[in-house]
Coordinates of C-alpha atoms in Angstrom, one line a residue:
X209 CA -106.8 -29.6 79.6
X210 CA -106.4 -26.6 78.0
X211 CA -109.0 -25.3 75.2
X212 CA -108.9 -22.7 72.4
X213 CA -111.3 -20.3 73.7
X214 CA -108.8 -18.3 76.0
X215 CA -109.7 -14.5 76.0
X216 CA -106.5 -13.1 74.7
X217 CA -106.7 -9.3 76.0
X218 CA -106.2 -7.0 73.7
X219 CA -104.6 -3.9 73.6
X220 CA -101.2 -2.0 72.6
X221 CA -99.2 -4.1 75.1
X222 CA -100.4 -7.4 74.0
X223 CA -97.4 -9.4 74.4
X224 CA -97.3 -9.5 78.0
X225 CA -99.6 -12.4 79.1
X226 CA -101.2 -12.8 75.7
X227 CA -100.0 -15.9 74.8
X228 CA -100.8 -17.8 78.4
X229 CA -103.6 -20.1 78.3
X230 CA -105.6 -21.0 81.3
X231 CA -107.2 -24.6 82.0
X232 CA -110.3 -23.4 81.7
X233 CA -112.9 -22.8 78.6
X234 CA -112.2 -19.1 78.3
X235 CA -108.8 -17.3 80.4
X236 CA -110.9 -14.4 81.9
X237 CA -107.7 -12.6 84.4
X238 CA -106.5 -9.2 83.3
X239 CA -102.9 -8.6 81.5
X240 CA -101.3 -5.3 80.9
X241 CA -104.3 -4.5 78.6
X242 CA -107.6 -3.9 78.0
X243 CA -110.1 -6.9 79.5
X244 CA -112.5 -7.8 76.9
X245 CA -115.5 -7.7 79.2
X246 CA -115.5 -4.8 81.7
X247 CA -113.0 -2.6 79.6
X248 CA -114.8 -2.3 76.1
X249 CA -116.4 1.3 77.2
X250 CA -115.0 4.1 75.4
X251 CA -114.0 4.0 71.1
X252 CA -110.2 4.3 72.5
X253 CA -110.3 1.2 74.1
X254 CA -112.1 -0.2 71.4
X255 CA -109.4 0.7 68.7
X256 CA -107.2 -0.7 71.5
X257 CA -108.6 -3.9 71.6
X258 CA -108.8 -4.2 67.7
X259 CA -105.5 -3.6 67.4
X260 CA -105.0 -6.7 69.3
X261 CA -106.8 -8.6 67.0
X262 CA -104.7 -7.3 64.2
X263 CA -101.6 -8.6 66.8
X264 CA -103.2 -11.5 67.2
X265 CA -103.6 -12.2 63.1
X266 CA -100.3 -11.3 62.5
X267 CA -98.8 -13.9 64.9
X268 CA -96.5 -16.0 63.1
X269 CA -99.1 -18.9 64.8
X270 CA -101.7 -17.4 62.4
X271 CA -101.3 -15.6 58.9
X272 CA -97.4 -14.7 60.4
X273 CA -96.7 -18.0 58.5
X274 CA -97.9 -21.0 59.9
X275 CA -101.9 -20.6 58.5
X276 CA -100.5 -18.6 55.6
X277 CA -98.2 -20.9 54.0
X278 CA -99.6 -24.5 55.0
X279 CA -101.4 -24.4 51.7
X280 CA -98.4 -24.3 49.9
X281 CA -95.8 -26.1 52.0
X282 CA -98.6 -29.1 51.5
X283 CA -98.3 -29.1 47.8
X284 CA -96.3 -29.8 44.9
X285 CA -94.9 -26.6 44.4
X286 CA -92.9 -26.6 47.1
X287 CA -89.5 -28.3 48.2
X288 CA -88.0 -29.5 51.5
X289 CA -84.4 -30.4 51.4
X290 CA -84.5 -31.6 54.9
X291 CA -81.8 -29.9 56.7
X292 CA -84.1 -28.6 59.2
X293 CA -87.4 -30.0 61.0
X294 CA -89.9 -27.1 60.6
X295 CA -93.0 -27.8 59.0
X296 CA -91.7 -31.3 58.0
X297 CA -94.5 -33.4 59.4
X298 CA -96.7 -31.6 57.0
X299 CA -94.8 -31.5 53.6
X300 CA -94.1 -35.4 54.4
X301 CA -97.8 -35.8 55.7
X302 CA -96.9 -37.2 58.5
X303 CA -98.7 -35.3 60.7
X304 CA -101.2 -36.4 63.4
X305 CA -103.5 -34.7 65.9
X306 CA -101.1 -33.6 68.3
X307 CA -99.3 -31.9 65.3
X308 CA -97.8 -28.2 66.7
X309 CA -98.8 -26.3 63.8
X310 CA -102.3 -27.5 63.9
X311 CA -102.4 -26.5 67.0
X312 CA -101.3 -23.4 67.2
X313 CA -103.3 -22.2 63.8
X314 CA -106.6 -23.8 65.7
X315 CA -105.5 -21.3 68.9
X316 CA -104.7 -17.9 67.4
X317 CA -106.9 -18.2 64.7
X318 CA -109.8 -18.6 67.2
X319 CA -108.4 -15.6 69.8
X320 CA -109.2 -13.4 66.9
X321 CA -112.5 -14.8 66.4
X322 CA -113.3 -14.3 69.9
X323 CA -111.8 -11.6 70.1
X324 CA -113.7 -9.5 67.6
X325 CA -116.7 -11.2 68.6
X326 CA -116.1 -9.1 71.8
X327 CA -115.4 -5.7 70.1
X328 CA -118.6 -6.3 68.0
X329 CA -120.5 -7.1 70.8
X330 CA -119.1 -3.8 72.8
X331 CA -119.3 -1.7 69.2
X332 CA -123.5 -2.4 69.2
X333 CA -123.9 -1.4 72.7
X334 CA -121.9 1.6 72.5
X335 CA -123.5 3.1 69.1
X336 CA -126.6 3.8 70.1
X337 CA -125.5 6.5 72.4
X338 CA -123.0 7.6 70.7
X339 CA -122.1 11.1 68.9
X340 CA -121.8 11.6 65.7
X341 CA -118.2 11.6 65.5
X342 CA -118.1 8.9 67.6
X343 CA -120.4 6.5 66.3
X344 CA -118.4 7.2 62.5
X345 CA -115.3 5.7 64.4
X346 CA -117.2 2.5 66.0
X347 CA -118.5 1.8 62.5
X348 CA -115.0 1.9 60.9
X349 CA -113.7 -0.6 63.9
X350 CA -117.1 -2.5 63.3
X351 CA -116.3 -2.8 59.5
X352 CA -112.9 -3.8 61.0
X353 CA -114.1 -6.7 62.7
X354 CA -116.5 -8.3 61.1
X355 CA -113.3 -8.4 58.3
X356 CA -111.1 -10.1 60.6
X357 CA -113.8 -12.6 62.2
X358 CA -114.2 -13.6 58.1
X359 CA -110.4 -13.8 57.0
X360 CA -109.6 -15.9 60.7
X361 CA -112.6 -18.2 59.7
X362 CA -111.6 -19.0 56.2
X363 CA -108.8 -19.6 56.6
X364 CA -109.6 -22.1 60.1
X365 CA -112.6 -23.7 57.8
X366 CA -110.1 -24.5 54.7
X367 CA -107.6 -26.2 56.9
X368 CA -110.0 -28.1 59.7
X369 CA -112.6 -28.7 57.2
X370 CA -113.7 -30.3 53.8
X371 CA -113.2 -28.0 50.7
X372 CA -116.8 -26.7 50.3
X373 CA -116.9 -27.3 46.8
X374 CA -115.0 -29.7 44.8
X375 CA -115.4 -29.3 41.1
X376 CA -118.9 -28.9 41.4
X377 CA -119.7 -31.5 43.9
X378 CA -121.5 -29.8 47.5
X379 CA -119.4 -31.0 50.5
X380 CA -121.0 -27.8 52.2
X381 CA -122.8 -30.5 55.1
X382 CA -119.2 -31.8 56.4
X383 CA -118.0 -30.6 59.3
X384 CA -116.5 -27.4 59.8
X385 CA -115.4 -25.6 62.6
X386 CA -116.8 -23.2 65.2
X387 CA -119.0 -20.1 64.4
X388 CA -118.8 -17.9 67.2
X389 CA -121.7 -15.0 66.5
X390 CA -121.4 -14.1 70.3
X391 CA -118.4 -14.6 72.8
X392 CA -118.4 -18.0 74.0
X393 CA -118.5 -17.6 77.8
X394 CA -116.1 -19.3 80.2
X395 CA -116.9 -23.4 80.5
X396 CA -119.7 -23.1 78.1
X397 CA -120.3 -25.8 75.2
X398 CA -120.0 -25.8 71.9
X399 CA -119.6 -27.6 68.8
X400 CA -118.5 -28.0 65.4
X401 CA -120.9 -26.8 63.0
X402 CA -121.1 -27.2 59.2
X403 CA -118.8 -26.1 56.5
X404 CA -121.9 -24.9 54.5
X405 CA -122.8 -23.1 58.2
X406 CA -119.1 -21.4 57.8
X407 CA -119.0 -20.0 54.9
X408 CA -122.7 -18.6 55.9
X409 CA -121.1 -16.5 58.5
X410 CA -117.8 -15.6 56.1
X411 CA -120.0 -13.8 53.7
X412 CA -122.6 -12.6 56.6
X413 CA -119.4 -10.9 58.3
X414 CA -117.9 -9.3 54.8
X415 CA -121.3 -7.9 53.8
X416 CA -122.1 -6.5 57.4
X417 CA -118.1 -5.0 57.1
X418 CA -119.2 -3.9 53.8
X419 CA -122.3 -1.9 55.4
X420 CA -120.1 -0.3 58.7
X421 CA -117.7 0.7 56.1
X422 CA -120.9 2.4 54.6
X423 CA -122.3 3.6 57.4
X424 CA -118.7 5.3 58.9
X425 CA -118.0 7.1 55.1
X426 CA -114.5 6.5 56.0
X427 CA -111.5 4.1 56.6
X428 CA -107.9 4.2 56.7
X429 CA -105.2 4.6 54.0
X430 CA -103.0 1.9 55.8
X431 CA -103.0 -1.4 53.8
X432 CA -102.0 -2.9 57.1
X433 CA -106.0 -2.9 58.5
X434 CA -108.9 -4.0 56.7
X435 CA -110.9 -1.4 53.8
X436 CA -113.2 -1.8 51.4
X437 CA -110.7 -3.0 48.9
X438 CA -109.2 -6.1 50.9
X439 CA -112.5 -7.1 52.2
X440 CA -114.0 -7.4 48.6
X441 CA -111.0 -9.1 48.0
X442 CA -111.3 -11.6 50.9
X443 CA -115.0 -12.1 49.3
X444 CA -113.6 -12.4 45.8
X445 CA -111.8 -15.5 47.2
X446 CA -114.9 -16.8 49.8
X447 CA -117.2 -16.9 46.2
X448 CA -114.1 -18.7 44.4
X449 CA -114.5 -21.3 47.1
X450 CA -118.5 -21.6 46.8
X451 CA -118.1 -21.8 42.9
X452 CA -120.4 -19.1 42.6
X453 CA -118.6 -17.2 39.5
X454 CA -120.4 -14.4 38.5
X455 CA -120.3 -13.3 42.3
X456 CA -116.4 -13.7 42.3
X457 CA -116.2 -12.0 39.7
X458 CA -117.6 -8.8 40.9
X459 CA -116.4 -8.9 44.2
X460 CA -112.5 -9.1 42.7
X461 CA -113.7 -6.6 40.3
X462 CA -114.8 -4.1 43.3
X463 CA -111.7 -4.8 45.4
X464 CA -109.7 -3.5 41.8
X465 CA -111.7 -0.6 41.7
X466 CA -111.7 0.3 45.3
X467 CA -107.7 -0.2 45.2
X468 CA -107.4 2.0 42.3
X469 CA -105.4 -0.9 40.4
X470 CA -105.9 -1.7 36.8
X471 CA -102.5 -3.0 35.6
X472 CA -99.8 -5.0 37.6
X473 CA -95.8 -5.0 36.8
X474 CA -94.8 -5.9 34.0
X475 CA -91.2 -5.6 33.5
X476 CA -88.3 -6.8 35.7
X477 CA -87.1 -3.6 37.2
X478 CA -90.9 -3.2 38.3
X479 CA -91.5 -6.7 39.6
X480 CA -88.2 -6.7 41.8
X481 CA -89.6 -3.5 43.3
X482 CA -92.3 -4.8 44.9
X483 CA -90.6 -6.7 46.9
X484 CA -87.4 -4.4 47.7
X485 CA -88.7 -3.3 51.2
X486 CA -91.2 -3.2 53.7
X487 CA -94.7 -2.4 52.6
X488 CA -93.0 -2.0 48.6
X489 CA -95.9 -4.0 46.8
X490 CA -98.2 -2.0 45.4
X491 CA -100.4 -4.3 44.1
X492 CA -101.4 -5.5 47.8
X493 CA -104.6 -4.8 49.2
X494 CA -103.7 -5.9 52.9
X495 CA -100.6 -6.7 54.2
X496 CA -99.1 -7.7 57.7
X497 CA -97.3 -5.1 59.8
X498 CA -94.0 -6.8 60.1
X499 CA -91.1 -4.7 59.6
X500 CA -87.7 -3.9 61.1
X501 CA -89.2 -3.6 65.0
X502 CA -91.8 -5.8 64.8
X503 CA -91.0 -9.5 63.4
X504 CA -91.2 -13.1 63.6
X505 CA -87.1 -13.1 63.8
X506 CA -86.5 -17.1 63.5
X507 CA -90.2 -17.9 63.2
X508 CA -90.6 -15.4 59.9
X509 CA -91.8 -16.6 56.8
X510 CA -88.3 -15.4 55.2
X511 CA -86.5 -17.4 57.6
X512 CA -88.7 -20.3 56.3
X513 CA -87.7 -20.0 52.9
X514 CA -84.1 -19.6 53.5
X515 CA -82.2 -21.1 56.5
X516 CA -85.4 -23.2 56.9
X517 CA -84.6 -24.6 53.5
X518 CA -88.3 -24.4 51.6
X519 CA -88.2 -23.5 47.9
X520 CA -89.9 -23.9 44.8
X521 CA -90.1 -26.9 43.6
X522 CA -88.6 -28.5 40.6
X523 CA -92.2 -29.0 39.4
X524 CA -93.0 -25.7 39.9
X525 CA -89.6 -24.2 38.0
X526 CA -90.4 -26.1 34.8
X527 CA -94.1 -24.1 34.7
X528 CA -92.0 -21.0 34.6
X529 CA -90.5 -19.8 30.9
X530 CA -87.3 -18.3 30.3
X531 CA -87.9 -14.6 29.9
X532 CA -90.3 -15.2 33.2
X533 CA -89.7 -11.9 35.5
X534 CA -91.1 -13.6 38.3
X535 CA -88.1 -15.7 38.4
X536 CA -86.0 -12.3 39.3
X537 CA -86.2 -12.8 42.7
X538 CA -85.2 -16.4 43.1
X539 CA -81.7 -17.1 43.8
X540 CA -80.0 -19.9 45.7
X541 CA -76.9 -20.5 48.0
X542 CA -74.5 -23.6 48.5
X543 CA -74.5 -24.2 51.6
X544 CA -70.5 -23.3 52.4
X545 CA -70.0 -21.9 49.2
X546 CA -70.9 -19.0 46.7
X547 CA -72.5 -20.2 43.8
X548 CA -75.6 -19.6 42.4
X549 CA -77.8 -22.7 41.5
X550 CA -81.3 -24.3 42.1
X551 CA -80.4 -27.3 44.0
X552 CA -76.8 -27.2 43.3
X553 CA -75.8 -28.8 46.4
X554 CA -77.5 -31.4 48.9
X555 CA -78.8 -28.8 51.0
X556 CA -79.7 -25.7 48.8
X557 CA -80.6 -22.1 50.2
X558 CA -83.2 -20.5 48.7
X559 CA -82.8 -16.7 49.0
X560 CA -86.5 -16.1 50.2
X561 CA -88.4 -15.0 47.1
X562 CA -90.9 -13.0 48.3
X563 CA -89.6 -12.6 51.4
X564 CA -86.2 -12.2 50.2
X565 CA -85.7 -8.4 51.4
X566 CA -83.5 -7.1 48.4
X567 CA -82.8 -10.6 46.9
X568 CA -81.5 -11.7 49.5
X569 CA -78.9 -14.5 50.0
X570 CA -76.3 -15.9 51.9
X571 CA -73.6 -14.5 50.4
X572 CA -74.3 -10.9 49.8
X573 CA -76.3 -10.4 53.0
X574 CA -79.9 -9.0 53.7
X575 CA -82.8 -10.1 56.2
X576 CA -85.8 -11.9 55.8
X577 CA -86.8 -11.7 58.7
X578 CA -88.4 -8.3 58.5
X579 CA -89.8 -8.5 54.9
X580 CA -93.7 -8.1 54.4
X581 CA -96.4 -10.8 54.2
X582 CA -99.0 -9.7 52.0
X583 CA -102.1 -11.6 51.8
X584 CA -104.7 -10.0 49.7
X585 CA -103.2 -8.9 45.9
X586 CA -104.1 -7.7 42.9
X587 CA -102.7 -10.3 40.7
X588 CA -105.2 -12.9 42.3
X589 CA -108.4 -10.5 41.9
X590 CA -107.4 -10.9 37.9
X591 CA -106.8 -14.9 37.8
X592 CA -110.1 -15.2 39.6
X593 CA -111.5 -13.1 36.6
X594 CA -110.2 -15.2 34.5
X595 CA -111.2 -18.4 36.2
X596 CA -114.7 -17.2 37.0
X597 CA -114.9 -16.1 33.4
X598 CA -113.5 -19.6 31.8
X599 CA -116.4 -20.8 34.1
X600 CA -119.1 -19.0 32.4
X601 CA -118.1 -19.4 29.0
X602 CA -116.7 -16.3 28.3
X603 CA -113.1 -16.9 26.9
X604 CA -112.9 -14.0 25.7
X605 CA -112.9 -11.7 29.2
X606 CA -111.0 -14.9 30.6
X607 CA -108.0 -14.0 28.0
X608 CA -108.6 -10.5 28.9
X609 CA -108.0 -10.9 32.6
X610 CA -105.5 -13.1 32.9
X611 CA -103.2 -11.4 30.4
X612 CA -103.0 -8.9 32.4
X613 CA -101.1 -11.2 34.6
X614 CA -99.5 -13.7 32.4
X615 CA -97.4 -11.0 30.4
X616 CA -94.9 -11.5 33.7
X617 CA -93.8 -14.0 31.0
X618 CA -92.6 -11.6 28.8
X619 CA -92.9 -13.8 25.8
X620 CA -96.6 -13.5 26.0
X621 CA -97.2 -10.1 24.2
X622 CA -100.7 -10.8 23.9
X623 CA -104.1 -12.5 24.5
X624 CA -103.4 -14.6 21.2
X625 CA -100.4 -16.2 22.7
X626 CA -102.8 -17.6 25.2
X627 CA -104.9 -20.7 24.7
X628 CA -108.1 -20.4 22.4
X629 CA -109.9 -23.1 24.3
X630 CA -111.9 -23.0 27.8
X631 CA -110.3 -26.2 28.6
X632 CA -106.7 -25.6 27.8
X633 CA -107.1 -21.7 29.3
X634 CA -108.4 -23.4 32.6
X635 CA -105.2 -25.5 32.5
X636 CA -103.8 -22.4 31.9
X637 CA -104.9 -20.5 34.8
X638 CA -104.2 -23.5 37.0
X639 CA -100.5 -23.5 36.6
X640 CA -100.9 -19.8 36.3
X641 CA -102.1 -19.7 40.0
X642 CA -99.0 -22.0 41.0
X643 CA -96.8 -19.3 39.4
X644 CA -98.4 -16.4 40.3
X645 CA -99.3 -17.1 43.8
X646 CA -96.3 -19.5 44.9
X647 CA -95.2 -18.3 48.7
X648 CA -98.8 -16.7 48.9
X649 CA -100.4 -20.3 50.7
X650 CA -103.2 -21.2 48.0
X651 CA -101.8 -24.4 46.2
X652 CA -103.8 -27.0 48.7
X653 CA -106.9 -24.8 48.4
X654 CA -106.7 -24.9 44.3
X655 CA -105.4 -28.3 44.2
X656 CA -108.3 -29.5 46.8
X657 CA -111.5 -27.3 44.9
X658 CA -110.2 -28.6 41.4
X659 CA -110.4 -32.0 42.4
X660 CA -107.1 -32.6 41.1
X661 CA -104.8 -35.8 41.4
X662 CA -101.1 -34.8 42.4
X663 CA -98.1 -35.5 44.2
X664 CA -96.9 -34.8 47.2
X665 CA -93.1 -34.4 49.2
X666 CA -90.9 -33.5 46.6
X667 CA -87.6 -35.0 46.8
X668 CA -84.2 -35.6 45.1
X669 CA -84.2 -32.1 43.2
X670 CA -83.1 -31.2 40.4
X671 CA -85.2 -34.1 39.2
X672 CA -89.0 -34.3 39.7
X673 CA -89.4 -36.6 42.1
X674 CA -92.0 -37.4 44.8
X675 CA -92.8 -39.7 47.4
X676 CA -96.7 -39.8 47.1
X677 CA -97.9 -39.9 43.3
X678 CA -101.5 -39.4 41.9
X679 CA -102.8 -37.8 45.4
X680 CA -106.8 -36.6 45.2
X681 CA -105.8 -33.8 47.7
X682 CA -109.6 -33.2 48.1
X683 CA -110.4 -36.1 50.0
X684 CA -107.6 -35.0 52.7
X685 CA -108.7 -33.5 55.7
X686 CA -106.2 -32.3 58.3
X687 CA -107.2 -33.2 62.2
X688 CA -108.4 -31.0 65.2
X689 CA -105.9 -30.6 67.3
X690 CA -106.2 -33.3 70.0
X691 CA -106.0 -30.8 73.5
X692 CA -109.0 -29.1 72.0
X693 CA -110.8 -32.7 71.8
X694 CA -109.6 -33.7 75.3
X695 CA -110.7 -30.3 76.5
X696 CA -114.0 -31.3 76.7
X697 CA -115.9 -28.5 75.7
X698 CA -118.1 -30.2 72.9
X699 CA -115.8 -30.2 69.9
X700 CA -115.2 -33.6 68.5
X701 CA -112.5 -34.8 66.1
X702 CA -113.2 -35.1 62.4
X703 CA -114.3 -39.3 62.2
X704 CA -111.7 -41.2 60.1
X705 CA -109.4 -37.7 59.4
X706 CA -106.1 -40.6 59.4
X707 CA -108.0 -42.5 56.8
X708 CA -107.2 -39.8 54.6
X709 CA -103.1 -38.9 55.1
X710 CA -101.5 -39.3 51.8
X711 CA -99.5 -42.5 51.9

């Protein structure tokens, strides 16, 4: 039986052996890298092995696409026209615990847990002795880590796990997944431990990145690795979760200020930009470092949303207005033809959105493939401003914040074309976050926290159509994967998971 735990060794040549996975609790032979155990001596190897845990979340297994955009391929905002089978078992909940994507997600996602478990572990033994110079460096790759451990465990919690917090009501003693403080050790046992117990660690990793990032007085320019900016922003999002507004807030109102952002595109010509080439969006805090060489080819997240026929959904069209620049960058194909309409054909191509490379589409070329996956952006520190304000009773910084994003529709031209209401600007922001963030995977996780009834598998576009209607999305909980289970290293299944597949 094979089990999750496999030490994938880290280094600059990765790919070679890093995706075997032994029969055992935890692969301990050495690939053409750095071993995790014996090889952690030097900062060198140490940056080496961090860069594997980037690798690792940048697999199009992990935040490469399949753990990225779950959250919105299992929602109402996106459409399937069923040409082709990928991620079908999901958008038609259909899935079950042998389900591939849930497996691999549950496997990569916990090779970078373990993995910077092991550089942290290696990082504290090494600092004591080490020189000034040196010990500035370890505290940069520790900030690093403890960043990567969070964003891998959020993401693993949201999609093996209750929603912690559900319109106020504390699910935070369900199951979650597996903390891993120290590297689990070949054949050892474990078990699932609370969701409440996960979201402990989250935050205790982003403050203690928070502290190395201190403590080093420096970090890199690169939005492709953590800084101080992405990781308040992964805790901007961790305290939107917990429901604990005033400390979302800040923390998206640090990652703003650490980014140096105040404003976001607000005209076509600017919008389209950010998304013209690789690494173009500069309102991204932390991006993946896909480009021309280094891609998921077939298994991309453009490829998704184009040959792989995903789109927006109907639904999710009528939220937008006319003079909407966010629609810019949608376009679609017929299949065998040339003209340009959503779901103007059986089988409609959607031209990839945000991870349409230069608009791109069948006819006038372009590849998806390589285009950007950015994960932590501006645009979602302000709506969880506005949200966390709404929250508190302010409307007035609520209408502040999120006009700052909602003037993409250009016929808002100020807060006083928002609503005047807490309720109706709440209902405001919710749609907002569906038009904002569609392609960035956070539909589920909004749907799911609001507690909101919706439906699910969109079909027979243009109309809005669906095949599951008046869905509570929070009581659904997606199984572990079922070799983990049969594994038999201490992780049991979530008790009646099947009970709650929308039907």
């Amino acid at each position: 039986m094979k089990n999750i735990f496999i030490k994938a060794l880290a280094g600059v040549m990765l790919t070679a052996g890093a995706t075997s996975c032994g029969d055992k609790f935890l692969e301990t032979d050495i690939y053409n890298a750095v071993d995790l155990d014996t090889g952690l001596s030097t900062p060198t190897s140490i940056g080496y092995a961090l860069n594997g845990a980037y690798y690792r979340l940048s697999q199009y297994y992990f935040s490469g696409n399949y753990a990225n955009n779950i959250g919105d391929i299992m929602s109402d905002i996106t459409y399937w026209n069923g040409k082709t089978n990928h991620f079908n078992s999901l958008y038609s909940c259909t899935y079950v615990d042998t389900d591939i994507y849930l497996s691999y997600i549950w496997q990569d996602g916990y090779k970078v847990v373990d993995n910077s478990a092991r550089i942290l572990k290696a990082i504290d033994e090494l600092l004591p002795e080490a020189n000034a110079a040196d010990a500035a460096e370890l505290q940069r790759y520790k900030a690093e880590a403890h960043a990567l451990r969070a964003y891998a465990m959020l993401y693993m919690t949201n999609i093996y796990g209750h929603q912690v917090k559900v319109n106020g009501q504390d699910f935070s003693n369900e199951l979650g997944v597996v903390v891993v403080n120290e590297p689990v050790e070949a054949f050892a046992e474990v078990k699932r431990n609370s969701v409440g117990e996960c979201y402990t660690q989250i935050l205790s990793d982003l403050n203690a990145s928070l502290t190395a990032f201190q403590a080093a007085g420096e970090w890199s320019n690169e939005k492709v690795v953590f800084t101080p900016a992405s990781v308040y922003g992964v805790m901007a999002r961790t305290k939107l979760y917990l429901e604990d507004w005033a400390g979302a807030a800040d923390a998206a109102k640090n990652a703003l200020s650490a980014a140096g952002i105040s404003s976001v595109a607000s005209t076509e010509a600017a919008y389209d930009a950010l998304y013209q080439s690789t690494y173009s969006n500069s309102e991204s805090l932390f991006y993946l470092a896909l480009d021309v060489k280094t891609n998921w080819s077939a298994n991309s997240c453009g490829t998704l949303y184009t040959t792989y026929n995903y789109s927006p959904s109907p639904y999710l069209m009528s939220l937008y207005g006319e003079n909407d620049i966010r629609t810019s960058i949608f376009n679609w194909t017929v299949e065998g033809g040339t003209e340009y309409a959503p779901y103007g054909a059986t089988t409609p191509i959607f031209g990839g959105g945000k991870f349409g490379f230069g608009n791109f589409d069948q006819v006038r070329g372009g590849n998806p493939a390589v285009q950007t996956t950015y994960l932590i952006n501006a645009p979602e520190m302000f709506l969880i401003q506005a949200e966390a304000a709404v929250k508190q009773n302010d409307v007035n910084t609520a209408k502040a914040a999120l006009f700052t994003v909602a003037k993409r529709n250009q016929d808002i031209t100020s807060v006083n074309d928002l609503p005047g209401t807490a309720d109706a600007l709440m209902s405001f922001i919710q749609d907002e976050r569906a038009r904002e963030l569609f392609q960035e995977g956070h539909r589920l996780w909004d749907l799911r926290r609001w507690g909101k009834t919706t439906n699910l598998y969109a079909y027979d576009a243009p109309n809005v159509n669906y095949m599951f209607k008046n869905i509570v999305v929070s009581d659904v909980i997606l199984p572990i994967p079922d070799s983990e289970i049969n594994a038999g290293f201490g992780v049991e299944q979530t008790p009646n998971w099947a009970a709650t597949r929308p039907q």
